[in-house]
Amino acid sequence: MFWKFFFLSAALILSISFSATVLWVSTRRWSDPNTVRWIATHRTYVQITVQIISTIVGGSQVFIINSIITFSTNIRLSSRPTTLDTLQLRHAATVGMLGVDLPRSKILLSLFWLGVIQVPSLLWTGSITPVVTTSDFSTTFQIPDYNESTYAFWGRQCPPAVPCDDLLGTTSELGTFTYVAWKTLTGLLVNSVEQASSHDASTPQYQKLDNTGFTYHGRSYGVASTVGLVEPERSKANAKATILNYTYLENGYSADVSCSYNKSSRLAFYTSDMVTTPGGIYAPQGFWAQGSLPNGVWAGFPTWGVLNSDFVTALAAVRSPSEYMYGFVAGKSYGALNQTQCEVTFRPASFKVAVDMSTKNVSVTKTHVSAQSQLDIDPTGGLANVSFHGVSFLSQTLTTLYTSVLGDSFLQNIENVRRRNGHLQGTVSDAITGIEQGLELLLDHFLGSSGAGQAMLQNGTKKVDTTMTLEVVRFGNPNIAYTAFGMTLVVVIATVAEAIRTRMWTGLPIVDFLDLKSAIVGVAKDTGLAPQAVKDWSGDAGDRSIGELEMVMNNETNSLGFR
């Protein structure tokens, strides 16, 4: 009798403690990358382990229910008669088999019960099966901070032929970081112009101008410059977790360019001296590109060409108190650029940055544009001024005796637009669009270069709120875990209620008539024809003296007897 209550108590303790543990575990997330990787690649072993555990715990709860049925049946037998069909039904329930020889109604009840006792194991399987999933965490991310103390770096102009070594920056494994992008990132900038516009309907992709390998899906607007250079802040719990993606808001400038042709442009090349060469072959011809735009005078700069200005391109940049304007003056080989004038607006805006770490893709979406001061990251205008003039300085460095590298890049981008629009011949609209998108990309890159330089050279950053998605392991489904916990409570409450009803099973006989051996011996004991061991049996199913007795069937009478 002791062992019956001992195992019942042990099953209750196991069920309650395991349920509480699973309920707690279901609310937790494990982000260790080694754990995540092992579970993802060893699903067979994981599932076998889960099945073993769920079978043990589910079996313990079925054992509790069977014990209640057994106890109540034996107590009932000692007080009032019970039909053999009822005993057979309860026996079938406790051993987990279908009573096919029962009346139809009891067969259905037996079948229903077989389904019920499968539920615990199934619920525990769903409660503890580990699943590789994602989880969002609120944290912070470092973005550039254009503070007054470092204005001499990010807000200072560095025109060509002017020494400014303190702005050149440095190169590391992550890339080259500088405040003079037109000088130190020349090749990257000019190559990017060739791909400013996509040649089909797809969104253009722009490589980030560092060694992090990230790509902008569409315009960057000069924000997200610290992506790949710094990571979102982590807690100790997820310090090694795999970041899948993160999003945050960053204020910046929407640098928009609007261009048109001005046939009465006042920009021109003025001839200076020609260098004498033997026979006049490839004689360098000096030019001074200068003039004015509608918003002011452009001082210009000197440049060279072979014999004439056919392969020369210059980009004028004039800033007045209220306007930013560009103007192209170009030779015959760059006729699509010549006499183009563009107005640039720097509008303070808020952007949503979405970073996909698996594909190293960065998407920047404009969320709000306003002239209000709270969105303006630099009310002095220094940052916009450096970026605006930097594009013009780039044209000074990229005109050689034989070609204009910047001009060639813009022509290639115009060709991209023509192909995208399906035109056999380039149109004015194709040229204008190609120029606008090329200039916008350069402005974005210059703004982004200043941001990256500020973070990497001056440690000039500030924190913004970020939502970070990590790859984690979750054990089971929380809803199923709560259901399993509820099932455990029902089992425990039913056990306690039955214990109270029967006054802790007072009157429970030692004999268990739902046990086959006990039932046979118990019936035979009253016949007077049983062996002495049967007559002396105390009713304990664990009595080994009767366990060794042999039974034999009488085929004529269809009865069992002791041998």
Coordinates of C-alpha atoms in Angstrom, one line a residue:
M1 CA 0.0 0.0 0.0
F2 CA 2.9 2.3 0.8
W3 CA 4.3 2.1 -2.6
K4 CA 1.0 3.0 -4.3
F5 CA 0.9 6.3 -2.5
F6 CA 4.6 6.9 -2.8
F7 CA 4.5 6.6 -6.6
L8 CA 1.4 8.7 -6.8
S9 CA 3.1 11.4 -4.7
A10 CA 6.2 11.2 -6.8
A11 CA 4.2 11.5 -10.0
L12 CA 2.4 14.6 -8.6
I13 CA 5.6 16.3 -7.6
L14 CA 7.2 15.6 -11.0
S15 CA 4.1 16.9 -12.9
I16 CA 3.8 20.1 -10.8
S17 CA 7.6 20.9 -10.9
F18 CA 8.0 20.1 -14.6
S19 CA 4.9 22.2 -15.5
A20 CA 6.1 25.2 -13.6
T21 CA 9.6 24.9 -15.1
V22 CA 8.2 24.6 -18.7
L23 CA 5.9 27.6 -18.1
W24 CA 9.0 29.7 -17.0
V25 CA 11.2 28.4 -19.9
S26 CA 8.5 29.2 -22.5
T27 CA 8.8 32.9 -21.7
R28 CA 12.6 32.8 -22.1
R29 CA 14.8 33.1 -25.2
W30 CA 18.3 31.6 -25.6
S31 CA 20.5 33.5 -28.1
D32 CA 23.8 31.8 -27.8
P33 CA 24.8 31.2 -31.5
N34 CA 26.3 27.8 -30.8
T35 CA 23.1 26.6 -29.2
V36 CA 21.0 28.0 -32.0
R37 CA 23.3 26.4 -34.6
W38 CA 23.3 23.0 -32.9
I39 CA 19.5 22.8 -32.5
A40 CA 19.1 23.9 -36.2
T41 CA 21.4 21.2 -37.5
H42 CA 20.5 18.3 -35.2
R43 CA 16.7 18.2 -35.4
T44 CA 16.6 14.4 -35.3
Y45 CA 18.4 14.1 -32.0
V46 CA 16.5 17.0 -30.6
Q47 CA 13.1 15.4 -31.5
I48 CA 14.1 12.0 -30.0
T49 CA 15.0 13.7 -26.8
V50 CA 11.8 15.7 -26.7
Q51 CA 9.7 12.6 -27.4
I52 CA 11.4 10.7 -24.5
I53 CA 10.8 13.5 -22.0
S54 CA 7.3 14.2 -23.1
T55 CA 6.4 10.5 -22.9
I56 CA 7.8 10.3 -19.3
V57 CA 6.0 13.4 -18.0
G58 CA 2.8 12.6 -19.9
G59 CA 3.0 9.1 -18.6
S60 CA 3.3 10.3 -15.1
Q61 CA 0.1 12.3 -15.4
V62 CA -1.7 9.3 -16.9
F63 CA -0.5 7.3 -14.0
I64 CA -2.0 9.8 -11.6
I65 CA -5.4 9.5 -13.4
N66 CA -5.2 5.7 -13.5
S67 CA -4.4 5.6 -9.8
I68 CA -7.5 7.7 -9.0
I69 CA -9.6 5.3 -11.1
T70 CA -8.1 2.3 -9.4
F71 CA -8.5 3.6 -5.9
S72 CA -12.1 4.7 -6.4
T73 CA -13.1 1.4 -8.1
N74 CA -11.7 -0.8 -5.3
I75 CA -13.3 1.4 -2.6
R76 CA -16.6 1.1 -4.4
L77 CA -16.3 -2.7 -4.7
S78 CA -16.1 -2.9 -0.9
S79 CA -19.4 -1.0 -0.5
R80 CA -21.7 -1.9 -3.3
P81 CA -21.9 -4.3 -6.3
T82 CA -20.3 -3.3 -9.7
T83 CA -21.1 -5.0 -13.0
L84 CA -18.4 -6.9 -14.8
D85 CA -18.8 -4.5 -17.8
T86 CA -18.0 -1.6 -15.6
L87 CA -14.9 -3.4 -14.2
Q88 CA -13.8 -4.3 -17.7
L89 CA -14.2 -0.7 -18.9
R90 CA -12.2 0.6 -16.0
H91 CA -9.6 -2.0 -16.5
A92 CA -9.3 -1.1 -20.1
A93 CA -9.0 2.6 -19.1
T94 CA -6.1 1.9 -16.7
V95 CA -4.1 -0.3 -19.0
G96 CA -4.7 1.9 -22.1
M97 CA -6.5 -0.5 -24.3
L98 CA -9.8 -0.6 -26.2
G99 CA -12.5 -2.7 -24.6
V100 CA -13.8 -4.2 -27.9
D101 CA -16.0 -6.8 -26.0
L102 CA -17.9 -4.1 -24.1
P103 CA -21.4 -2.8 -25.0
R104 CA -21.4 -0.3 -27.8
S105 CA -21.8 2.7 -25.6
K106 CA -18.9 1.6 -23.4
I107 CA -16.8 0.9 -26.5
L108 CA -17.3 4.5 -27.6
L109 CA -16.4 5.7 -24.1
S110 CA -13.3 3.5 -24.0
L111 CA -12.3 4.8 -27.4
F112 CA -12.8 8.4 -26.2
W113 CA -10.7 7.7 -23.2
L114 CA -7.8 6.3 -25.3
G115 CA -7.7 9.6 -27.1
V116 CA -7.8 11.6 -23.9
I117 CA -4.8 9.8 -22.4
Q118 CA -2.7 10.7 -25.5
V119 CA -3.2 14.4 -24.8
P120 CA -0.6 14.9 -22.0
S121 CA 2.3 13.6 -24.1
L122 CA 1.2 15.6 -27.1
L123 CA 0.9 18.8 -25.0
W124 CA 4.3 18.3 -23.5
T125 CA 5.9 17.7 -26.9
G126 CA 4.5 21.0 -28.1
S127 CA 5.6 22.7 -24.8
I128 CA 9.3 21.7 -24.9
T129 CA 10.2 21.3 -28.6
P130 CA 12.9 23.9 -29.2
V131 CA 12.3 26.1 -32.2
V132 CA 14.8 28.5 -33.9
T133 CA 12.9 31.7 -34.2
T134 CA 13.4 35.5 -33.7
S135 CA 12.9 37.9 -30.9
D136 CA 12.9 41.7 -30.8
F137 CA 14.8 43.7 -28.2
S138 CA 14.8 47.4 -27.5
T139 CA 18.3 48.8 -27.4
T140 CA 20.3 51.8 -28.7
F141 CA 22.6 52.5 -31.7
Q142 CA 25.3 55.1 -32.2
I143 CA 24.8 57.7 -35.0
P144 CA 26.9 60.7 -35.9
D145 CA 26.6 63.7 -33.6
Y146 CA 27.6 67.0 -35.3
N147 CA 28.4 68.9 -32.1
E148 CA 29.9 72.3 -31.9
S149 CA 33.2 71.1 -30.3
T150 CA 34.1 69.2 -33.5
Y151 CA 32.8 71.8 -36.0
A152 CA 36.3 72.5 -37.2
F153 CA 36.4 69.0 -38.7
W154 CA 33.0 68.3 -40.1
G155 CA 32.0 71.9 -41.0
R156 CA 35.2 73.2 -42.5
Q157 CA 35.8 73.5 -46.2
C158 CA 38.9 72.1 -47.8
P159 CA 39.2 73.4 -51.4
P160 CA 41.8 72.0 -53.9
A161 CA 45.3 73.3 -53.5
V162 CA 44.6 74.2 -49.9
P163 CA 46.5 72.2 -47.2
C164 CA 44.2 70.6 -44.7
D165 CA 46.1 67.5 -43.5
D166 CA 44.1 67.3 -40.3
L167 CA 41.0 66.6 -42.3
L168 CA 42.4 63.8 -44.4
G169 CA 41.6 61.1 -41.9
T170 CA 42.9 57.5 -41.8
T171 CA 42.5 54.1 -43.3
S172 CA 41.8 50.9 -41.4
E173 CA 40.3 47.4 -42.0
L174 CA 36.9 49.0 -42.0
G175 CA 37.7 51.5 -44.8
T176 CA 39.0 55.0 -45.3
F177 CA 37.5 57.7 -43.1
T178 CA 37.9 61.3 -44.0
Y179 CA 36.4 64.8 -44.0
V180 CA 37.7 65.4 -47.5
A181 CA 35.9 62.8 -49.5
W182 CA 36.5 64.5 -52.9
K183 CA 40.3 63.9 -52.3
T184 CA 40.6 60.6 -50.5
L185 CA 37.6 58.7 -51.9
T186 CA 37.8 60.0 -55.4
G187 CA 37.7 56.6 -57.2
L188 CA 34.8 55.3 -55.2
L189 CA 32.8 58.4 -55.7
V190 CA 33.3 58.6 -59.5
N191 CA 32.6 54.9 -60.0
S192 CA 29.3 55.2 -58.0
V193 CA 28.0 57.9 -60.4
E194 CA 28.0 55.3 -63.2
Q195 CA 25.4 53.3 -61.3
A196 CA 23.3 56.1 -59.8
S197 CA 20.4 55.1 -62.0
S198 CA 19.3 51.5 -62.7
H199 CA 19.1 50.4 -66.3
D200 CA 15.8 48.6 -65.7
A201 CA 12.8 48.9 -63.4
S202 CA 14.6 47.6 -60.3
T203 CA 15.6 49.8 -57.4
P204 CA 19.3 50.8 -57.7
Q205 CA 21.8 49.3 -55.3
Y206 CA 24.7 51.4 -53.9
Q207 CA 27.7 50.0 -52.2
K208 CA 28.6 51.7 -48.9
L209 CA 31.9 53.6 -49.3
D210 CA 33.8 51.5 -46.8
N211 CA 34.9 47.9 -46.3
T212 CA 31.9 46.7 -44.4
G213 CA 30.3 45.2 -47.4
F214 CA 26.9 46.8 -46.8
T215 CA 24.7 47.9 -49.7
Y216 CA 22.0 50.6 -49.8
H217 CA 18.7 49.5 -51.4
G218 CA 17.9 52.8 -52.9
R219 CA 19.1 56.2 -51.7
S220 CA 20.9 56.5 -48.4
Y221 CA 20.2 60.3 -48.0
G222 CA 23.5 60.4 -46.2
V223 CA 22.3 58.6 -43.1
A224 CA 23.0 55.1 -41.8
S225 CA 26.7 56.0 -42.2
T226 CA 27.7 54.1 -39.0
V227 CA 26.0 50.8 -40.1
G228 CA 28.7 48.1 -40.1
L229 CA 31.1 50.3 -38.2
V230 CA 29.3 50.0 -34.8
E231 CA 26.8 47.5 -33.6
P232 CA 23.6 48.0 -31.6
E233 CA 24.2 48.0 -27.9
R234 CA 23.9 44.5 -26.4
S235 CA 23.2 43.2 -22.9
K236 CA 25.3 40.4 -21.3
A237 CA 22.5 37.9 -22.1
N238 CA 22.7 38.5 -25.9
A239 CA 26.3 39.6 -26.2
K240 CA 27.1 36.8 -28.7
A241 CA 23.7 36.5 -30.3
T242 CA 23.3 36.7 -34.1
I243 CA 21.7 39.9 -35.1
L244 CA 19.3 39.4 -38.0
N245 CA 18.2 43.0 -38.5
Y246 CA 17.6 46.2 -36.7
T247 CA 15.8 49.5 -37.3
Y248 CA 16.1 53.0 -36.0
L249 CA 15.2 56.6 -36.8
E250 CA 17.9 59.1 -37.8
N251 CA 17.6 62.7 -38.8
G252 CA 19.4 64.0 -41.8
Y253 CA 18.9 65.9 -45.0
S254 CA 16.9 65.1 -48.1
A255 CA 19.2 66.5 -50.7
D256 CA 17.0 66.9 -53.8
V257 CA 18.3 68.1 -57.2
S258 CA 16.2 69.7 -59.9
C259 CA 17.9 70.4 -63.3
S260 CA 17.1 72.0 -66.6
Y261 CA 19.0 73.3 -69.6
N262 CA 19.8 77.0 -69.7
K263 CA 20.8 78.0 -73.3
S264 CA 21.8 81.4 -72.1
S265 CA 24.2 80.0 -69.5
R266 CA 27.0 82.3 -68.5
L267 CA 29.5 79.6 -67.7
A268 CA 32.3 79.1 -70.2
F269 CA 35.9 78.0 -70.8
Y270 CA 38.3 80.9 -71.3
T271 CA 41.4 80.0 -73.2
S272 CA 44.8 80.6 -71.6
D273 CA 48.3 79.7 -72.8
M274 CA 49.0 76.6 -74.9
V275 CA 52.1 74.6 -74.0
T276 CA 54.4 74.2 -77.0
T277 CA 55.2 70.6 -78.0
P278 CA 57.4 69.2 -80.7
G279 CA 55.3 69.4 -83.9
G280 CA 52.3 70.6 -81.9
I281 CA 51.3 67.0 -81.2
Y282 CA 49.0 66.7 -78.1
A283 CA 49.7 70.2 -77.1
P284 CA 48.1 71.0 -73.7
Q285 CA 45.7 73.9 -73.9
G286 CA 45.0 75.8 -70.7
F287 CA 41.4 76.9 -69.9
W288 CA 39.8 78.9 -67.1
A289 CA 36.3 77.7 -66.3
Q290 CA 34.3 80.5 -64.8
G291 CA 31.1 82.5 -65.0
S292 CA 28.0 82.9 -63.0
L293 CA 24.8 81.2 -62.1
P294 CA 21.4 82.8 -61.4
N295 CA 22.2 83.0 -57.7
G296 CA 25.8 84.4 -57.9
V297 CA 29.2 84.5 -59.4
W298 CA 31.4 81.4 -59.7
A299 CA 35.2 82.1 -59.5
G300 CA 36.0 78.9 -61.4
F301 CA 39.2 77.0 -61.7
P302 CA 42.0 76.3 -64.2
T303 CA 42.0 73.1 -66.2
W304 CA 43.6 71.5 -69.3
G305 CA 42.7 69.9 -72.5
V306 CA 44.5 68.6 -75.5
L307 CA 44.4 71.2 -78.3
N308 CA 40.8 72.3 -77.4
S309 CA 38.1 72.0 -74.8
D310 CA 36.2 69.1 -76.4
F311 CA 37.1 66.7 -73.6
V312 CA 36.8 69.1 -70.6
T313 CA 34.1 69.2 -68.0
A314 CA 33.6 71.5 -65.1
L315 CA 30.9 71.7 -62.5
A316 CA 30.2 75.1 -61.0
A317 CA 28.8 75.4 -57.5
V318 CA 27.4 78.6 -56.1
R319 CA 25.8 79.0 -52.7
S320 CA 23.8 82.1 -51.9
P321 CA 22.0 82.7 -48.6
S322 CA 18.8 81.1 -50.0
E323 CA 19.9 78.9 -52.8
Y324 CA 22.3 76.1 -53.8
M325 CA 23.0 75.8 -57.5
Y326 CA 25.1 73.7 -59.8
G327 CA 26.0 74.4 -63.4
F328 CA 27.9 72.2 -66.0
V329 CA 30.1 73.7 -68.6
A330 CA 31.5 71.0 -70.9
G331 CA 33.1 70.4 -74.3
K332 CA 31.6 68.8 -77.4
S333 CA 32.2 65.3 -76.2
Y334 CA 30.0 66.0 -73.2
G335 CA 27.2 67.9 -74.9
A336 CA 24.5 66.3 -72.8
L337 CA 26.1 67.9 -69.7
N338 CA 26.8 71.4 -71.1
Q339 CA 24.6 74.3 -70.1
T340 CA 22.8 72.2 -67.5
Q341 CA 21.8 74.1 -64.3
C342 CA 20.5 72.5 -61.2
E343 CA 19.0 73.8 -58.0
V344 CA 19.7 71.8 -54.8
T345 CA 17.6 71.8 -51.7
F346 CA 18.7 70.4 -48.3
R347 CA 15.5 69.7 -46.4
P348 CA 15.8 68.5 -42.8
A349 CA 14.1 65.1 -42.6
S350 CA 13.6 62.1 -40.4
F351 CA 14.5 58.7 -41.9
K352 CA 13.8 55.1 -40.9
V353 CA 16.8 52.9 -41.4
A354 CA 16.3 49.2 -41.7
V355 CA 19.4 47.0 -41.7
D356 CA 19.3 43.3 -42.8
M357 CA 22.4 41.7 -41.4
S358 CA 22.1 38.4 -43.3
T359 CA 22.1 40.1 -46.8
K360 CA 24.0 43.2 -45.6
N361 CA 21.3 45.4 -47.1
V362 CA 20.3 48.8 -45.8
S363 CA 17.0 50.5 -46.7
V364 CA 16.4 54.1 -45.9
T365 CA 12.9 55.4 -45.9
K366 CA 11.9 59.1 -45.6
T367 CA 9.3 59.4 -42.8
H368 CA 9.0 63.1 -42.2
V369 CA 10.3 66.3 -43.9
S370 CA 10.1 69.6 -42.2
A371 CA 11.9 72.9 -41.9
Q372 CA 11.5 72.8 -38.1
S373 CA 14.7 73.1 -36.1
Q374 CA 14.2 69.8 -34.2
L375 CA 14.9 67.8 -37.4
D376 CA 17.9 69.9 -38.5
I377 CA 21.1 68.2 -37.5
D378 CA 23.2 71.3 -38.3
P379 CA 21.4 74.7 -38.2
T380 CA 24.7 76.4 -39.2
G381 CA 24.6 74.9 -42.7
G382 CA 28.2 73.8 -42.5
L383 CA 27.6 70.2 -43.2
A384 CA 25.4 70.8 -46.2
N385 CA 27.9 73.4 -47.5
V386 CA 30.8 70.9 -47.3
S387 CA 28.9 68.3 -49.2
F388 CA 27.6 70.7 -51.8
H389 CA 31.0 72.2 -52.7
G390 CA 32.7 68.8 -52.4
V391 CA 30.9 67.6 -55.6
S392 CA 32.3 70.6 -57.5
F393 CA 35.8 70.0 -56.1
L394 CA 35.5 66.5 -57.4
S395 CA 35.2 67.8 -61.0
Q396 CA 38.4 69.8 -60.6
T397 CA 40.4 66.6 -59.8
L398 CA 38.8 64.4 -62.4
T399 CA 39.6 66.3 -65.6
T400 CA 42.8 65.1 -67.3
L401 CA 44.4 66.2 -70.6
Y402 CA 42.5 63.5 -72.5
T403 CA 39.2 63.1 -70.8
S404 CA 36.9 64.1 -68.0
V405 CA 36.4 61.0 -65.7
L406 CA 33.5 62.6 -63.9
G407 CA 31.9 63.6 -67.3
D408 CA 32.3 60.0 -68.5
S409 CA 30.5 58.7 -65.4
F410 CA 27.6 61.1 -65.9
L411 CA 27.3 60.1 -69.5
Q412 CA 27.2 56.4 -68.5
N413 CA 24.4 57.1 -66.0
I414 CA 22.4 59.0 -68.7
E415 CA 22.8 55.8 -70.8
N416 CA 21.4 53.8 -67.9
V417 CA 18.3 56.0 -67.9
R418 CA 17.9 55.8 -71.7
R419 CA 17.9 52.0 -71.5
R420 CA 15.5 52.0 -68.6
N421 CA 13.1 54.1 -70.5
G422 CA 13.5 52.0 -73.7
H423 CA 14.5 54.9 -75.9
L424 CA 16.5 54.2 -79.0
Q425 CA 18.1 57.6 -78.8
G426 CA 18.8 59.6 -75.7
T427 CA 16.3 62.4 -74.9
V428 CA 16.5 65.6 -73.0
S429 CA 14.5 64.0 -70.2
D430 CA 16.9 61.1 -70.1
A431 CA 19.8 63.4 -69.7
I432 CA 18.2 65.6 -67.0
T433 CA 17.1 62.5 -65.0
G434 CA 20.6 61.0 -65.3
I435 CA 22.3 64.2 -64.1
E436 CA 19.8 64.7 -61.2
Q437 CA 20.2 61.2 -59.9
G438 CA 24.0 61.3 -60.3
L439 CA 24.3 64.5 -58.3
E440 CA 21.9 63.3 -55.6
L441 CA 23.9 60.1 -55.2
L442 CA 27.1 62.2 -54.8
L443 CA 25.5 64.5 -52.2
D444 CA 24.3 61.4 -50.3
H445 CA 27.8 60.0 -50.3
F446 CA 29.4 63.2 -49.2
L447 CA 27.0 63.5 -46.3
G448 CA 27.5 59.9 -45.4
S449 CA 31.3 60.3 -45.6
S450 CA 31.1 63.1 -43.1
G451 CA 29.0 61.0 -40.8
A452 CA 31.3 58.0 -40.9
G453 CA 34.3 60.3 -40.4
Q454 CA 32.7 61.9 -37.4
A455 CA 32.1 58.5 -35.8
M456 CA 35.4 56.9 -36.6
L457 CA 37.8 59.9 -36.3
Q458 CA 36.3 62.0 -33.5
N459 CA 34.1 59.4 -31.8
G460 CA 31.4 62.0 -32.3
T461 CA 28.3 59.9 -31.8
K462 CA 25.0 59.9 -29.9
K463 CA 22.5 57.2 -29.0
V464 CA 19.1 56.6 -30.6
D465 CA 16.5 54.0 -29.8
T466 CA 16.7 50.9 -31.8
T467 CA 14.7 47.7 -32.3
M468 CA 17.0 44.7 -32.8
T469 CA 15.9 41.3 -34.0
L470 CA 18.0 38.4 -32.8
E471 CA 18.1 34.7 -33.8
V472 CA 17.1 32.8 -30.7
V473 CA 15.8 29.4 -29.5
R474 CA 12.4 29.2 -27.9
F475 CA 11.3 26.1 -26.1
G476 CA 7.9 25.2 -27.2
N477 CA 4.8 27.3 -27.9
P478 CA 3.8 29.6 -24.9
N479 CA 0.1 29.0 -25.6
I480 CA 0.6 25.2 -25.5
A481 CA 2.8 25.6 -22.4
Y482 CA -0.1 27.4 -20.7
T483 CA -2.5 24.7 -21.8
A484 CA -0.3 22.0 -20.4
F485 CA 0.0 23.9 -17.2
G486 CA -3.7 24.2 -17.0
M487 CA -4.0 20.5 -17.7
T488 CA -1.6 19.8 -14.8
L489 CA -3.8 22.0 -12.5
V490 CA -6.9 20.0 -13.5
V491 CA -5.1 16.7 -12.7
V492 CA -3.8 18.0 -9.3
I493 CA -7.2 19.5 -8.4
A494 CA -9.0 16.3 -9.3
T495 CA -6.5 14.3 -7.2
V496 CA -6.9 16.6 -4.2
A497 CA -10.7 16.6 -4.6
E498 CA -10.8 12.8 -4.7
A499 CA -8.5 12.5 -1.7
I500 CA -10.9 14.9 0.2
R501 CA -14.0 13.0 -0.9
T502 CA -12.6 9.6 0.2
R503 CA -10.9 11.0 3.3
M504 CA -7.5 10.2 1.9
W505 CA -8.9 6.9 0.5
T506 CA -10.0 5.6 3.8
G507 CA -11.3 2.1 3.4
L508 CA -9.1 1.4 0.4
P509 CA -8.6 -2.4 0.4
I510 CA -5.2 -3.9 -0.1
V511 CA -6.5 -5.9 -3.0
D512 CA -6.6 -4.4 -6.4
F513 CA -9.4 -6.0 -8.5
L514 CA -8.4 -4.0 -11.6
D515 CA -5.1 -6.0 -11.5
L516 CA -5.6 -9.3 -13.5
K517 CA -3.6 -11.4 -11.0
S518 CA -5.4 -10.0 -8.0
A519 CA -8.8 -10.5 -9.6
I520 CA -8.2 -14.2 -10.4
V521 CA -6.7 -15.0 -7.1
G522 CA -9.4 -13.0 -5.2
V523 CA -12.2 -14.9 -6.9
A524 CA -10.5 -18.3 -6.6
K525 CA -10.0 -17.7 -2.9
D526 CA -13.7 -18.1 -2.1
T527 CA -14.1 -21.4 -4.0
G528 CA -12.4 -23.6 -1.5
L529 CA -10.6 -25.4 -4.3
A530 CA -7.6 -23.1 -4.6
P531 CA -4.1 -24.0 -3.6
Q532 CA -2.9 -23.2 -0.1
A533 CA -1.0 -20.2 -1.4
V534 CA -4.2 -18.7 -2.7
K535 CA -6.0 -19.4 0.6
D536 CA -3.2 -17.7 2.5
W537 CA -3.0 -14.7 0.2
S538 CA -3.3 -11.4 2.0
G539 CA -4.5 -9.4 -1.1
D540 CA -1.2 -7.8 -1.9
A541 CA -0.7 -7.8 -5.7
G542 CA 3.0 -7.7 -5.1
D543 CA 3.0 -11.0 -3.2
R544 CA 5.5 -13.2 -5.0
S545 CA 4.1 -16.5 -3.5
I546 CA 1.1 -16.3 -5.8
G547 CA 3.0 -14.8 -8.6
E548 CA 4.7 -18.2 -9.2
L549 CA 1.4 -20.1 -9.5
E550 CA 0.7 -21.5 -12.9
M551 CA -2.7 -21.3 -14.6
V552 CA -4.1 -23.7 -17.2
M553 CA -7.2 -23.4 -19.4
N554 CA -9.9 -26.1 -19.5
N555 CA -11.0 -26.0 -23.2
E556 CA -14.2 -28.1 -22.4
T557 CA -15.5 -25.7 -19.8
N558 CA -13.7 -22.5 -21.1
S559 CA -12.4 -22.0 -17.6
L560 CA -9.1 -21.3 -15.9
G561 CA -7.7 -23.4 -13.1
F562 CA -4.6 -23.8 -11.1
R563 CA -2.2 -26.4 -12.2

